[in-house]
Amino acid sequence: MAAKRLTPQLIKELRQVEGPEDQDAETRSLRRSWLKKQQQNLWRWLSIPILAFILLPLGTLLLRIPPGEWLANLNLLQVREAFFLSLSTTLVTLAVTIIFGTPVAYWLARNKSIPGRILDSVIDLPTVLPPAVAGVALLLAFGRRGLMGGVFDAGGIQVVFTPLAVIMAQTFVASPYYIRAAMVGFTGIEEELKQAAALDGANNWEIFRFIAAPLAASSVFSGAVMSWARALGEFGATIIFAGNFPGRTQTMPLAIYMGFQLDLNVALTLSVTLLLISFIVLMVVKGLLHGEWR
Amino acid sequence: MKGLFRASLFALIMVFVVGCTPGTVRAISGVAGGTQDPRSAAAASSIPVHPATLTVLAAASLTEPFTEIGDEFEALHPGMTIQFNFAGSQQLSQQIAEGAPADIFASANQTQMDVAIQAGGVKPGTAHVFVHNRLVVILPKGNPGQIHSLQDLAKPGLEIILAANAVPVGQYSLEFLQKASQSPAFGPAFEADVLKNVVSYEENVQAIVTKIALGEGDAGIVYTSDVQKADSDISLTIPDALNVIASYPIAAITYSKHIDQANSLIEFILSAQGQSILEKYGFIPAAS
C-alpha cells in the first residue's frame, strides 16, 4: 500500500511523535486512551434516547398482557378471524406483488430515459402519501360509481367491502417497497456480466434466470419481506376502501383499532401478535441475508 | 466505561419495569392530580370568566352545529378560543380515560358518557342531555337498491352500511332492527335478514354518509341531522314507534383547568340560542 491509511495505531504513533517528551507522558497517554474510549462510547450514549423511545412503548405492550391471557385470547373469534384474514390476504398480496412487480423492477432498473425516471418516482408515491389518500383514490377509481366501477360491475365483480378490496389496498400501498428493493438489486448488476452471457448465447430469459435473478436475490428477498410486513400493517387504505366487516375485511390492524374502542383485550392480543410476528420475520430475514445469501 | 454503560442500561430497564407496574402508575398520577387540582380551583374562583382555550371532545355527528356554536360563543366572549375534536364518542371516551387534555365531553349516547364517568373523567350527576337525534335510512342518488320501504331493507343482495356497535349510532341501529323484528309489519326474520346485507360496520357516522353519497352502498342508517349534509336526496323515515331517540349528554371534564369557562359554554349550548343552532342542523332540542 502506497498511501498509508489512518489506522488507530498510526494515529497513536503520530501523536506520540508530536507529543513533547516530559515526565508526564505516561499519565498523558493514560488520559488519552481514556478519552479515546470515551469517544467510542459516545456513540452508544447518543444511541440511548431513540432506542429507549422505541423500546419503551413496545415493551409496555408486552407487559400489559400476561402471556397466559394472550394465549387464551388468541382463541377469541374476532382475533382468529382477523389473524387468518390478515394472513391470507397478505400472502395473496405478496404473490401478486412478486409476479407483477418483478418485471417492473427489472425493466425500470435498465431504463434510464426521462419517462423511465418519472415512472420511477410515480412508483414511490404510495410510500410517501398517507394511506388514507390511497383509500380515497382506490374508492374513486374502483368503487361502484368510480371510474372503473362499471367494468367490474359488468363482470359481476364486487370490489368494495370484499377481501379483494383488502388485497388491492395492501398491494397499492406495499408493492412499491418490493419494486424499489428489487430495482436496487437489479441495478447493481454489471452490464458486462449480462453482455458476456449474451455473447455465450444466453437469451433474455436465461440472462434473467441465471444472471440477474441470483445476483439480485438478496435484495429481492428482503424487498419481498418488507413489502409483506407493510401489507400486514396496512390500515388507512383498507378501512376506507374495504370497510370493516369481521371475517371479511377486518384485518388485524382494523381489529386493533375497533378493539381499542370496544374491547382492549382484543386490541392488546392482536398488537402483541403482530409485534411478535414482525420481530420473528425481521430476525429470520436478517439471519438469512447475512448467512446463506452471502 | 463498558461497565458504566451496562449499569445505565440496567438502570433504564429498571425504571421502565418499575414504571410499568400499575401501582406506581397510579401513585404518580395521584400526585399529579393532587398538585393540579387546588391550583386550577384557585384560578377558577379568583377570575370567573377569564379568557381561555377550551378543548371540546364531541361526537362526530355534532361537527356542523358545534362548529357554529363555537364561533358564536367566541364572538360573545372575546379572547375565548374553542377547539373541537370530533370523533366517534367511543373513541373520545377512551381518550378521556387515558387523560387526554380536554374540558368538555359531548357524547352521542349515555353508554360512552358512562365510560367517561367510570374512568373518573366526568363527575357522576353532572352530565346533562342537551339534544336529541333520530335515526333515518339514507339512500344514494338513483336508489340503486330500489328500496321503497323499510321492509325492503331485508331484500337479499342489498349492500347496507351500518356503524360498528361500539359507535352510538351503530348501537341505536341495532335497537331499531330489534324493535322492527318484534313488529308484525316486519316479521321476526327482519333483523337477521337486514344484518345479512350489511357489508361494512363503519367506525363513525360520517364515513357512512360519505360512502352512501359515493354510491358504495344501497342504504345506510344515520341520524336525521346527517341527512342535511348528505348528498343523497332520498331518505326513508323511521316511524316513531320503531325509532330510537338518541339522547346526547354533555359534561365538563373533572380534570379541566377551565371548569368555569367550560360550564358557561355548556350553559350557552343549553340556551335558546344554542338550541336553535342545533335545531337548524336537524337535531331535536332537549326541551321538546
XYZ file of C-alpha atoms in Angstrom:
582
model
C 0.000 0.000 0.000
C 1.481 3.247 -1.162
C -0.752 5.618 0.778
C -0.939 4.830 4.458
C -4.434 4.515 5.826
C -5.202 6.306 9.055
C -5.457 3.359 11.376
C -5.864 3.921 15.112
C -2.311 2.610 15.584
C -0.980 5.117 13.114
C -2.783 7.972 14.831
C -1.300 6.832 18.101
C 2.195 6.793 16.614
C 1.724 10.215 15.077
C 0.509 11.633 18.348
C 3.437 10.134 20.188
C 5.820 11.737 17.723
C 4.124 15.099 18.186
C 3.958 14.944 21.956
C 6.719 16.597 23.990
C 8.788 14.068 25.932
C 8.194 15.097 29.515
C 7.836 13.017 32.629
C 4.023 13.123 32.495
C 3.997 11.110 29.270
C 2.545 8.094 30.989
C -0.366 9.930 32.639
C -0.935 11.730 29.400
C -1.199 8.550 27.382
C -3.469 7.078 30.052
C -5.737 10.088 29.831
C -5.566 9.880 26.069
C -6.658 6.270 25.989
C -9.471 7.111 28.449
C -10.628 9.891 26.155
C -10.454 7.583 23.178
C -12.625 5.029 24.901
C -14.955 7.810 25.871
C -15.210 8.807 22.239
C -16.037 5.296 21.193
C -18.665 5.093 23.892
C -20.109 8.424 22.839
C -21.996 6.742 20.012
C -23.548 4.319 22.418
C -24.605 7.085 24.763
C -26.076 9.032 21.874
C -27.992 5.919 20.818
C -29.842 5.606 24.088
C -32.608 8.244 23.639
C -34.071 6.898 20.428
C -33.561 3.261 21.403
C -35.344 3.864 24.696
C -38.080 5.781 22.917
C -38.755 2.861 20.576
C -38.289 0.084 23.127
C -40.381 1.570 25.945
C -43.790 1.562 24.192
C -43.175 -1.818 22.555
C -42.079 -3.276 25.879
C -45.087 -1.770 27.633
C -47.335 -3.557 25.170
C -45.774 -6.876 26.146
C -46.042 -6.114 29.851
C -49.687 -5.043 29.704
C -50.922 -8.523 28.836
C -49.754 -11.672 30.678
C -48.614 -14.492 28.316
C -51.348 -16.830 29.564
C -54.073 -14.306 28.877
C -52.581 -13.587 25.472
C -52.669 -17.277 24.574
C -56.259 -17.607 25.817
C -57.334 -14.511 23.862
C -55.856 -15.931 20.661
C -58.870 -18.209 20.649
C -61.373 -15.328 20.573
C -63.430 -15.437 17.386
C -62.646 -11.838 16.444
C -58.933 -12.386 16.982
C -58.853 -15.625 14.975
C -60.873 -14.153 12.112
C -58.643 -11.097 11.897
C -55.497 -13.208 12.106
C -56.450 -15.586 9.304
C -57.843 -12.816 7.130
C -54.615 -10.853 7.520
C -52.527 -13.934 6.824
C -54.416 -14.983 3.695
C -54.804 -11.513 2.177
C -51.166 -10.550 2.751
C -49.940 -13.802 1.193
C -52.036 -13.158 -1.913
C -50.762 -9.574 -1.931
C -47.191 -10.864 -1.717
C -47.707 -13.266 -4.624
C -49.345 -10.566 -6.758
C -46.579 -8.123 -5.885
C -43.792 -10.539 -6.852
C -45.482 -11.709 -10.064
C -46.358 -8.243 -11.321
C -43.681 -6.207 -9.546
C -40.580 -8.089 -10.665
C -40.961 -7.214 -14.378
C -41.476 -3.553 -13.436
C -38.346 -3.564 -11.307
C -36.275 -5.372 -13.952
C -37.459 -3.058 -16.703
C -37.093 0.209 -14.750
C -33.668 -0.805 -13.440
C -32.316 -0.707 -17.007
C -34.425 2.220 -18.211
C -32.509 5.476 -17.844
C -34.814 7.553 -20.066
C -36.773 10.516 -18.722
C -40.149 8.723 -18.827
C -38.429 5.867 -17.009
C -37.279 8.207 -14.260
C -40.727 9.758 -13.976
C -42.259 6.292 -13.598
C -39.583 5.546 -11.044
C -40.889 8.408 -8.893
C -44.531 7.555 -9.539
C -43.933 4.037 -8.221
C -42.715 5.516 -4.950
C -45.754 7.761 -4.477
C -47.822 5.277 -2.465
C -44.995 5.006 0.083
C -44.951 8.738 0.773
C -48.685 9.505 0.533
C -50.861 8.995 3.618
C -52.649 5.619 3.277
C -55.958 7.482 3.615
C -55.210 9.150 0.285
C -54.669 5.690 -1.189
C -58.044 4.596 0.206
C -59.914 7.552 -1.262
C -58.126 7.163 -4.606
C -58.958 3.451 -4.762
C -62.573 4.142 -3.852
C -62.934 6.772 -6.558
C -61.257 4.551 -9.146
C -62.662 1.116 -8.359
C -65.795 1.958 -6.368
C -69.247 1.076 -7.653
C -69.630 4.511 -9.171
C -65.909 5.004 -9.640
C -64.029 5.444 -12.879
C -63.553 1.701 -13.368
C -66.627 0.695 -11.376
C -68.655 -0.074 -14.491
C -66.027 -2.511 -15.761
C -66.106 -4.569 -12.586
C -69.867 -4.295 -12.358
C -70.257 -5.607 -15.903
C -68.088 -8.584 -14.977
C -70.244 -9.162 -11.935
C -67.292 -8.500 -9.642
C -67.951 -6.790 -6.353
C -64.819 -4.961 -5.190
C -65.550 -2.548 -2.351
C -66.273 -4.207 1.027
C -64.740 -7.540 -0.045
C -61.418 -9.293 0.649
C -60.490 -8.332 -2.922
C -60.567 -4.696 -1.833
C -58.333 -5.575 1.124
C -55.800 -7.173 -1.238
C -55.984 -4.209 -3.610
C -55.405 -1.730 -0.777
C -52.449 -3.748 0.501
C -50.927 -4.156 -2.962
C -51.326 -0.459 -3.693
C -49.555 0.577 -0.517
C -46.993 -2.227 -0.132
C -45.843 -3.259 -3.621
C -43.653 -0.154 -4.142
C -41.443 -1.346 -1.285
C -40.783 -4.563 -3.199
C -40.301 -2.874 -6.561
C -37.894 -0.359 -5.070
C -35.749 -3.024 -3.387
C -35.742 -5.349 -6.384
C -34.815 -2.432 -8.635
C -31.818 -1.608 -6.455
C -30.775 -5.262 -6.712
C -31.098 -5.353 -10.498
C -29.335 -2.003 -10.942
C -26.329 -3.331 -9.037
C -25.610 -5.997 -11.642
C -22.816 -5.089 -14.019
C -23.848 -4.809 -17.659
C -20.690 -6.679 -18.702
C -21.910 -9.820 -16.975
C -25.118 -9.796 -18.953
C -23.260 -8.948 -22.151
C -20.890 -11.827 -21.587
C -23.815 -14.171 -21.061
C -25.418 -12.849 -24.240
C -22.197 -13.478 -26.143
C -22.250 -17.036 -24.875
C -25.682 -17.371 -26.416
C -27.967 -16.813 -23.458
C -31.385 -15.421 -24.366
C -33.226 -12.718 -22.422
C -34.983 -15.137 -20.137
C -31.794 -17.100 -19.451
C -29.950 -13.879 -18.599
C -32.692 -13.006 -16.149
C -32.971 -16.531 -14.765
C -29.254 -17.375 -14.391
C -27.562 -13.974 -14.029
C -29.901 -11.215 -12.839
C -32.204 -13.166 -10.529
C -29.489 -14.950 -8.491
C -27.373 -11.808 -8.173
C -30.331 -9.683 -7.067
C -31.774 -12.439 -4.887
C -30.934 -10.925 -1.509
C -32.398 -7.513 -2.449
C -35.456 -9.139 -3.965
C -35.959 -11.343 -0.931
C -35.611 -8.576 1.629
C -37.842 -6.351 -0.510
C -40.493 -9.045 -0.580
C -40.399 -9.417 3.183
C -40.532 -5.681 3.835
C -43.439 -5.326 1.455
C -45.248 -8.223 3.133
C -44.703 -6.625 6.548
C -46.066 -3.325 5.228
C -49.137 -5.106 3.850
C -49.674 -6.786 7.213
C -49.766 -3.377 8.900
C -51.982 -1.683 6.296
C -54.824 0.233 7.921
C -55.830 3.574 6.416
C -56.466 2.499 2.836
C -58.194 -0.695 3.968
C -60.750 0.910 6.297
C -61.732 3.436 3.622
C -61.714 1.165 0.579
C -62.657 -2.223 2.030
C -64.691 -1.098 5.021
C -64.820 -3.002 8.274
C -66.574 -6.357 8.457
C -65.334 -9.047 10.866
C -64.104 -12.109 8.981
C -64.410 -10.436 5.589
C -62.480 -7.182 5.579
C -61.490 -6.656 9.208
C -57.748 -7.318 9.151
C -55.588 -7.297 12.265
C -54.852 -3.549 12.212
C -58.584 -2.791 11.807
C -59.484 -5.194 14.600
C -56.889 -3.473 16.789
C -58.400 -0.074 16.028
C -62.001 -1.192 16.585
C -60.917 -3.275 19.570
C -59.356 -0.233 21.169
C -62.835 1.314 21.232
C -64.712 -1.736 22.436
C -62.533 -4.474 23.862
C -58.996 -3.514 24.806
C -58.120 -7.217 25.225
C -58.664 -7.887 21.538
C -56.548 -4.859 20.657
C -53.741 -5.893 23.006
C -53.721 -9.532 21.940
C -53.544 -8.641 18.268
C -50.957 -5.933 18.891
C -48.684 -8.360 20.707
C -49.242 -10.978 17.991
C -48.324 -8.523 15.236
C -45.308 -7.398 17.232
C -44.048 -10.963 17.664
C -44.679 -11.962 14.042
C -42.921 -8.851 12.758
C -39.945 -9.358 15.050
C -39.531 -13.026 14.150
C -39.817 -12.255 10.441
C -37.242 -9.477 10.635
C -34.834 -11.696 12.572
C -35.237 -14.578 10.127
C -34.752 -12.296 7.140
C -31.651 -10.682 8.573
C -30.288 -14.089 9.527
C -30.835 -15.385 6.006
C -29.387 -12.276 4.419
C -26.220 -12.379 6.455
C -25.871 -16.131 6.425
C -26.879 -18.211 3.456
C -27.314 -15.480 0.897
C -23.842 -14.065 1.065
C -16.801 2.614 30.625
C -18.407 -0.509 29.333
C -19.423 -1.249 32.895
C -20.924 2.183 33.326
C -22.808 1.794 30.062
C -24.192 -1.542 31.174
C -25.110 -0.130 34.564
C -27.008 2.748 32.999
C -28.778 0.414 30.610
C -29.772 -1.718 33.570
C -30.996 1.356 35.426
C -33.043 2.334 32.410
C -34.640 -1.100 32.249
C -35.368 -0.965 35.978
C -37.032 2.423 35.658
C -39.044 1.020 32.805
C -40.090 -2.150 34.633
C -40.933 -0.320 37.849
C -42.703 2.405 35.935
C -44.901 -0.140 34.296
C -46.290 -1.757 37.409
C -49.813 -0.427 37.833
C -49.310 0.629 41.472
C -46.595 3.089 40.616
C -48.528 4.498 37.729
C -51.477 5.139 39.981
C -49.273 6.768 42.613
C -47.664 9.051 40.045
C -50.979 10.117 38.564
C -52.332 10.647 42.076
C -49.513 13.053 42.874
C -50.034 14.882 39.601
C -53.754 15.233 40.297
C -53.083 16.443 43.814
C -50.849 19.271 42.713
C -53.083 20.288 39.859
C -56.492 20.415 41.477
C -56.050 23.175 44.076
C -54.214 25.376 41.608
C -56.919 25.201 38.979
C -59.647 25.621 41.601
C -57.957 28.770 42.914
C -57.536 30.159 39.426
C -61.165 29.484 38.625
C -62.567 31.117 41.778
C -60.487 34.301 41.575
C -61.142 35.027 37.897
C -64.619 33.767 36.942
C -64.750 34.406 33.159
C -61.127 34.567 32.238
C -60.334 34.117 28.552
C -59.078 30.632 27.895
C -58.766 27.985 25.243
C -61.335 25.249 25.687
C -60.990 21.830 24.132
C -64.299 20.155 23.398
C -64.447 16.449 22.592
C -67.673 15.980 20.652
C -69.433 13.184 18.806
C -68.793 13.220 15.046
C -72.480 13.883 14.348
C -72.163 17.268 16.099
C -69.487 18.584 13.725
C -71.518 21.277 11.925
C -73.701 22.690 14.733
C -70.890 22.700 17.283
C -68.539 24.480 14.912
C -71.168 27.214 14.566
C -71.853 27.258 18.309
C -68.109 27.623 18.900
C -67.941 30.601 16.547
C -70.946 32.259 18.232
C -69.520 31.703 21.703
C -66.141 33.127 20.683
C -67.940 36.193 19.292
C -69.829 36.659 22.572
C -66.731 36.222 24.725
C -63.717 37.918 23.129
C -60.485 36.137 23.971
C -62.110 32.729 24.269
C -60.935 30.083 21.858
C -62.898 26.890 21.358
C -61.108 23.895 19.880
C -63.049 20.833 18.807
C -62.064 17.257 18.428
C -64.824 15.450 16.559
C -64.713 11.658 16.506
C -66.781 8.619 17.375
C -67.981 9.005 21.002
C -66.457 5.614 21.868
C -63.081 6.926 20.758
C -63.445 10.140 22.727
C -64.434 8.346 25.934
C -61.291 6.211 25.593
C -59.224 9.349 25.133
C -60.731 10.784 28.316
C -59.991 7.530 30.137
C -56.365 7.932 29.047
C -56.344 11.501 30.362
C -56.350 13.393 27.069
C -56.307 17.158 27.735
C -59.909 18.343 27.333
C -62.556 20.477 29.049
C -65.924 19.252 27.762
C -67.253 15.923 26.542
C -70.375 15.769 24.351
C -71.312 12.140 23.730
C -73.853 10.699 21.316
C -75.120 8.291 23.959
C -75.213 7.674 27.684
C -73.104 4.496 27.374
C -69.999 6.385 26.308
C -70.669 9.117 28.885
C -70.761 6.311 31.471
C -67.397 5.085 30.232
C -66.002 8.562 30.866
C -67.694 8.688 34.296
C -66.289 5.286 35.284
C -62.827 6.392 34.220
C -63.158 9.398 36.546
C -63.162 11.896 33.689
C -66.695 13.110 34.429
C -68.288 13.622 37.838
C -71.425 11.454 38.245
C -74.619 13.508 38.039
C -73.050 16.415 36.141
C -73.969 15.240 32.643
C -76.993 16.950 31.025
C -78.903 15.783 27.981
C -78.611 18.775 25.639
C -80.085 17.492 22.388
C -81.883 14.544 20.785
C -81.467 12.895 17.447
C -83.404 10.284 15.488
C -82.437 7.575 13.079
C -83.141 7.705 9.384
C -82.315 5.423 6.460
C -80.362 7.176 3.707
C -80.154 6.013 0.120
C -77.746 7.131 -2.616
C -78.914 9.133 -5.617
C -80.786 6.984 -8.108
C -81.679 4.463 -5.409
C -79.740 1.555 -6.978
C -81.159 -0.916 -4.463
C -84.759 0.018 -5.358
C -85.601 0.464 -1.700
C -89.038 1.997 -1.277
C -89.999 0.920 2.215
C -88.190 -0.048 5.380
C -89.238 -3.649 4.721
C -87.181 -3.543 1.512
C -84.017 -3.383 3.610
C -84.390 -7.147 4.097
C -84.305 -7.865 0.345
C -81.440 -10.271 -0.310
C -78.412 -8.950 -2.178
C -78.556 -5.362 -0.916
C -75.477 -3.640 0.417
C -76.196 -1.930 3.694
C -73.679 0.113 5.639
C -74.079 0.401 9.406
C -71.876 1.814 12.139
C -69.958 -0.590 14.369
C -71.829 -1.452 17.558
C -69.225 0.422 19.606
C -70.357 3.609 17.841
C -73.569 5.040 19.368
C -75.397 5.229 16.025
C -74.485 1.598 15.403
C -75.979 0.579 18.716
C -79.115 2.612 18.013
C -79.405 0.985 14.587
C -79.367 -2.479 16.144
C -82.062 -1.361 18.605
C -84.212 -0.189 15.710
C -83.795 -3.533 13.918
C -84.742 -5.400 17.086
C -87.825 -3.265 17.597
C -88.860 -3.744 13.975
C -88.463 -7.523 14.220
C -90.981 -7.547 17.070
C -93.497 -5.687 14.953
C -95.868 -7.805 12.766
C -95.337 -5.384 9.884
C -91.736 -6.585 9.572
C -91.720 -10.134 10.908
C -89.236 -11.856 13.214
C -86.690 -12.532 10.446
C -86.302 -8.845 9.603
C -83.303 -8.158 11.862
C -81.344 -11.217 10.691
C -82.155 -10.554 7.036
C -81.023 -6.943 7.234
C -77.829 -7.891 9.078
C -77.065 -10.409 6.305
C -76.998 -7.466 3.891
C -74.533 -5.465 5.950
C -71.252 -5.080 4.068
C -69.402 -2.850 6.489
C -69.520 -1.652 10.087
C -68.004 1.802 9.860
C -66.175 3.484 12.706
C -68.157 6.707 12.647
C -71.354 8.119 11.214
C -69.594 10.455 8.776
C -67.978 7.508 6.994
C -71.444 6.034 6.321
C -72.730 9.329 4.951
C -69.718 9.687 2.622
C -69.826 6.113 1.366
C -73.572 6.313 0.665
C -73.086 9.667 -1.068
C -70.446 7.984 -3.257
C -72.957 5.264 -4.041
C -70.861 2.493 -2.495
C -73.820 1.083 -0.576
C -77.540 0.781 -1.210
C -78.617 2.067 2.190
C -77.193 3.308 5.451
C -78.645 4.126 8.846
C -77.609 7.512 10.206
C -79.087 10.399 12.224
C -81.671 12.787 10.811
C -79.121 15.533 11.460
C -76.848 13.853 8.899
C -79.408 13.928 6.090
C -78.980 17.659 5.536
C -75.302 17.365 4.780
C -75.650 14.082 2.921
C -75.640 14.436 -0.829
C -78.486 11.954 -1.068
C -81.894 13.498 -1.619
C -83.654 10.339 -0.621
C -84.199 9.102 2.853
C -86.717 6.795 4.467
C -88.192 7.989 7.719
C -88.423 5.517 10.539
C -91.760 5.825 12.391
C -91.635 6.989 15.994
C -92.790 3.654 17.347
C -89.719 1.926 15.905
C -87.312 4.812 16.056
C -84.724 5.213 18.700
C -84.461 8.680 20.116
C -80.781 9.297 20.686
C -80.026 11.465 23.693
C -76.753 13.376 23.753
C -75.305 14.115 27.196
C -72.704 16.827 27.785
C -70.470 17.426 30.803
C -67.388 19.279 31.938
C -64.357 17.086 32.438
C -63.143 16.717 36.028
C -59.507 17.461 35.284
C -60.291 20.538 33.154
C -58.241 23.575 34.107
C -61.039 25.890 32.979
C -64.117 24.442 34.686
C -65.936 27.812 34.891
C -65.424 28.606 31.240
C -66.432 25.066 30.340
C -69.648 25.428 32.328
C -70.506 28.726 30.666
C -70.070 27.110 27.235
C -72.370 24.248 28.313
C -74.923 26.831 29.502
C -74.695 28.517 26.114
C -75.350 25.206 24.348
C -78.414 24.651 26.573
C -79.656 28.237 25.999
C -82.303 29.097 23.403
C -79.594 30.389 21.076
C -77.531 27.205 21.248
C -80.603 25.014 20.879
C -81.774 26.888 17.795
C -78.414 26.302 16.118
C -78.713 22.582 16.843
C -82.290 22.573 15.533
C -81.140 24.263 12.337
C -78.925 21.247 11.651
C -81.739 18.740 12.078
C -81.363 17.952 15.767
C -84.275 17.846 18.214
C -83.940 20.437 21.026
C -83.594 18.974 24.517
C -86.694 20.739 25.857
C -89.143 19.190 23.382
